[in-house]
Amino acid sequence: AHRLRTVIDYDRLLVLDAGRVVEFDTPYNLLQKTDGVFRGMCVKSGSFGELEAAARAKAEKDGVLKSGEGST
């Protein structure tokens, strides 16, 4: 989980599976994909809420997501 925290505020993430690109987007958008590989890793880490909050904060800071938008 600590490595996920390291990349959660990156501009874009490239997710590989068996050497093939399977996802490429912002961390926040990747977390919104219910069947996504990156989301699955975050859920399995046990820190999904913390990771989602950090990704949301980054998206809001970058102006990609308005404050409060996308909240569940």
Short mmCIF file of N, CA, C and O in Angstrom, two decimals, residues 8-56:
data_model
loop_
_atom_site.label_atom_id
_atom_site.label_comp_id
_atom_site.label_asym_id
_atom_site.label_seq_id
_atom_site.Cartn_x
_atom_site.Cartn_y
_atom_site.Cartn_z
N ILE A 8 -0.11 7.94 -6.07
CA ILE A 8 -1.51 8.35 -6.16
C ILE A 8 -1.68 9.80 -6.58
O ILE A 8 -2.72 10.17 -7.13
N ASP A 9 -0.65 10.63 -6.41
CA ASP A 9 -0.78 12.02 -6.84
C ASP A 9 0.03 12.33 -8.11
O ASP A 9 0.29 13.48 -8.43
N TYR A 10 0.37 11.31 -8.85
CA TYR A 10 1.02 11.50 -10.15
C TYR A 10 -0.01 12.03 -11.15
O TYR A 10 -1.21 11.86 -10.96
N ASP A 11 0.48 12.64 -12.21
CA ASP A 11 -0.42 13.18 -13.24
C ASP A 11 -1.14 12.07 -13.99
O ASP A 11 -2.34 12.17 -14.27
N ARG A 12 -0.42 11.03 -14.35
CA ARG A 12 -0.99 9.90 -15.09
C ARG A 12 -0.31 8.63 -14.61
O ARG A 12 0.86 8.64 -14.22
N LEU A 13 -1.04 7.52 -14.70
CA LEU A 13 -0.49 6.21 -14.37
C LEU A 13 -0.65 5.28 -15.56
O LEU A 13 -1.70 5.29 -16.22
N LEU A 14 0.36 4.50 -15.80
CA LEU A 14 0.34 3.48 -16.83
C LEU A 14 0.35 2.13 -16.10
O LEU A 14 1.28 1.84 -15.34
N VAL A 15 -0.70 1.35 -16.29
CA VAL A 15 -0.83 0.08 -15.59
C VAL A 15 -0.58 -1.05 -16.59
O VAL A 15 -1.20 -1.09 -17.65
N LEU A 16 0.35 -1.92 -16.22
CA LEU A 16 0.70 -3.06 -17.06
C LEU A 16 0.19 -4.35 -16.45
O LEU A 16 0.15 -4.48 -15.22
N ASP A 17 -0.15 -5.30 -17.29
CA ASP A 17 -0.50 -6.65 -16.85
C ASP A 17 0.15 -7.61 -17.83
O ASP A 17 -0.12 -7.53 -19.04
N ALA A 18 1.02 -8.45 -17.34
CA ALA A 18 1.76 -9.39 -18.18
C ALA A 18 2.50 -8.67 -19.31
O ALA A 18 2.55 -9.14 -20.44
N GLY A 19 3.05 -7.49 -19.00
CA GLY A 19 3.83 -6.74 -19.97
C GLY A 19 3.03 -5.95 -20.99
O GLY A 19 3.59 -5.34 -21.89
N ARG A 20 1.72 -5.94 -20.84
CA ARG A 20 0.86 -5.19 -21.77
C ARG A 20 0.17 -4.05 -21.04
O ARG A 20 -0.23 -4.20 -19.90
N VAL A 21 0.02 -2.94 -21.75
CA VAL A 21 -0.68 -1.80 -21.19
C VAL A 21 -2.16 -2.13 -21.08
O VAL A 21 -2.79 -2.52 -22.07
N VAL A 22 -2.71 -2.02 -19.87
CA VAL A 22 -4.13 -2.30 -19.68
C VAL A 22 -4.91 -1.05 -19.26
O VAL A 22 -6.13 -1.00 -19.44
N GLU A 23 -4.21 -0.06 -18.69
CA GLU A 23 -4.87 1.18 -18.28
C GLU A 23 -3.87 2.34 -18.36
O GLU A 23 -2.69 2.16 -18.09
N PHE A 24 -4.40 3.50 -18.69
CA PHE A 24 -3.59 4.73 -18.69
C PHE A 24 -4.53 5.89 -18.48
O PHE A 24 -5.41 6.15 -19.32
N ASP A 25 -4.39 6.58 -17.36
CA ASP A 25 -5.26 7.72 -17.05
C ASP A 25 -4.77 8.36 -15.76
O ASP A 25 -3.76 7.94 -15.19
N THR A 26 -5.52 9.34 -15.27
CA THR A 26 -5.21 9.92 -13.97
C THR A 26 -5.55 8.91 -12.89
O THR A 26 -6.44 8.06 -13.08
N PRO A 27 -4.88 8.98 -11.75
CA PRO A 27 -5.22 8.06 -10.67
C PRO A 27 -6.70 8.15 -10.29
O PRO A 27 -7.35 7.11 -10.09
N TYR A 28 -7.26 9.35 -10.22
CA TYR A 28 -8.67 9.50 -9.85
C TYR A 28 -9.58 8.79 -10.85
O TYR A 28 -10.47 8.04 -10.47
N ASN A 29 -9.34 8.98 -12.14
CA ASN A 29 -10.17 8.32 -13.16
C ASN A 29 -10.01 6.80 -13.10
O ASN A 29 -10.99 6.08 -13.28
N LEU A 30 -8.81 6.34 -12.85
CA LEU A 30 -8.60 4.89 -12.76
C LEU A 30 -9.35 4.31 -11.56
O LEU A 30 -9.87 3.20 -11.64
N LEU A 31 -9.43 5.06 -10.48
CA LEU A 31 -10.17 4.59 -9.31
C LEU A 31 -11.67 4.53 -9.55
O LEU A 31 -12.37 3.81 -8.85
N GLN A 32 -12.16 5.25 -10.53
CA GLN A 32 -13.59 5.24 -10.83
C GLN A 32 -14.01 4.04 -11.67
O GLN A 32 -15.19 3.73 -11.76
N LYS A 33 -13.05 3.34 -12.27
CA LYS A 33 -13.34 2.16 -13.08
C LYS A 33 -13.61 0.98 -12.15
O LYS A 33 -12.68 0.42 -11.57
N THR A 34 -14.87 0.60 -12.01
CA THR A 34 -15.22 -0.42 -11.02
C THR A 34 -14.54 -1.77 -11.27
O THR A 34 -14.28 -2.51 -10.34
N ASP A 35 -14.21 -2.06 -12.53
CA ASP A 35 -13.54 -3.33 -12.84
C ASP A 35 -12.07 -3.12 -13.19
O ASP A 35 -11.44 -3.99 -13.77
N GLY A 36 -11.52 -1.96 -12.81
CA GLY A 36 -10.15 -1.62 -13.19
C GLY A 36 -9.09 -2.35 -12.40
O GLY A 36 -9.28 -2.71 -11.23
N VAL A 37 -7.96 -2.55 -13.03
CA VAL A 37 -6.82 -3.21 -12.41
C VAL A 37 -6.26 -2.34 -11.27
O VAL A 37 -6.02 -2.83 -10.17
N PHE A 38 -6.07 -1.05 -11.54
CA PHE A 38 -5.51 -0.15 -10.52
C PHE A 38 -6.45 -0.07 -9.32
O PHE A 38 -6.02 -0.15 -8.17
N ARG A 39 -7.75 0.08 -9.58
CA ARG A 39 -8.72 0.12 -8.49
C ARG A 39 -8.64 -1.16 -7.66
O ARG A 39 -8.67 -1.12 -6.43
N GLY A 40 -8.54 -2.29 -8.33
CA GLY A 40 -8.43 -3.56 -7.63
C GLY A 40 -7.22 -3.62 -6.70
O GLY A 40 -7.31 -4.11 -5.57
N MET A 41 -6.10 -3.09 -7.17
CA MET A 41 -4.90 -3.06 -6.32
C MET A 41 -5.14 -2.18 -5.10
O MET A 41 -4.73 -2.52 -3.98
N CYS A 42 -5.81 -1.05 -5.31
CA CYS A 42 -6.07 -0.12 -4.20
C CYS A 42 -7.04 -0.72 -3.19
O CYS A 42 -6.85 -0.58 -1.99
N VAL A 43 -8.06 -1.41 -3.68
CA VAL A 43 -9.02 -2.06 -2.79
C VAL A 43 -8.31 -3.14 -1.97
O VAL A 43 -8.48 -3.22 -0.74
N LYS A 44 -7.50 -3.94 -2.63
CA LYS A 44 -6.78 -5.03 -1.94
C LYS A 44 -5.79 -4.50 -0.92
O LYS A 44 -5.46 -5.21 0.04
N SER A 45 -5.32 -3.28 -1.09
CA SER A 45 -4.34 -2.71 -0.16
C SER A 45 -4.94 -2.44 1.21
O SER A 45 -4.22 -2.28 2.18
N GLY A 46 -6.26 -2.32 1.27
CA GLY A 46 -6.91 -1.97 2.52
C GLY A 46 -6.93 -0.49 2.81
O GLY A 46 -7.40 -0.06 3.86
N SER A 47 -6.40 0.31 1.89
CA SER A 47 -6.32 1.77 2.07
C SER A 47 -7.10 2.52 1.01
O SER A 47 -6.78 3.66 0.68
N PHE A 48 -8.15 1.89 0.46
CA PHE A 48 -8.86 2.49 -0.66
C PHE A 48 -9.38 3.89 -0.34
O PHE A 48 -9.21 4.81 -1.14
N GLY A 49 -10.00 4.07 0.81
CA GLY A 49 -10.56 5.38 1.16
C GLY A 49 -9.51 6.46 1.19
O GLY A 49 -9.71 7.56 0.66
N GLU A 50 -8.38 6.16 1.79
CA GLU A 50 -7.28 7.12 1.86
C GLU A 50 -6.72 7.43 0.47
O GLU A 50 -6.46 8.59 0.13
N LEU A 51 -6.56 6.40 -0.34
CA LEU A 51 -6.03 6.59 -1.69
C LEU A 51 -7.00 7.38 -2.55
O LEU A 51 -6.59 8.28 -3.30
N GLU A 52 -8.29 7.07 -2.44
CA GLU A 52 -9.29 7.80 -3.22
C GLU A 52 -9.33 9.27 -2.81
O GLU A 52 -9.42 10.16 -3.67
N ALA A 53 -9.23 9.54 -1.53
CA ALA A 53 -9.23 10.93 -1.05
C ALA A 53 -8.02 11.69 -1.58
O ALA A 53 -8.14 12.85 -2.01
N ALA A 54 -6.86 11.05 -1.60
CA ALA A 54 -5.65 11.70 -2.11
C ALA A 54 -5.76 11.94 -3.61
O ALA A 54 -5.37 13.01 -4.11
N ALA A 55 -6.31 10.98 -4.35
CA ALA A 55 -6.47 11.14 -5.79
C ALA A 55 -7.49 12.24 -6.09
O ALA A 55 -7.31 13.04 -7.02
N ARG A 56 -8.56 12.30 -5.30
CA ARG A 56 -9.57 13.35 -5.48
C ARG A 56 -8.97 14.73 -5.20
O ARG A 56 -9.18 15.67 -5.96
#
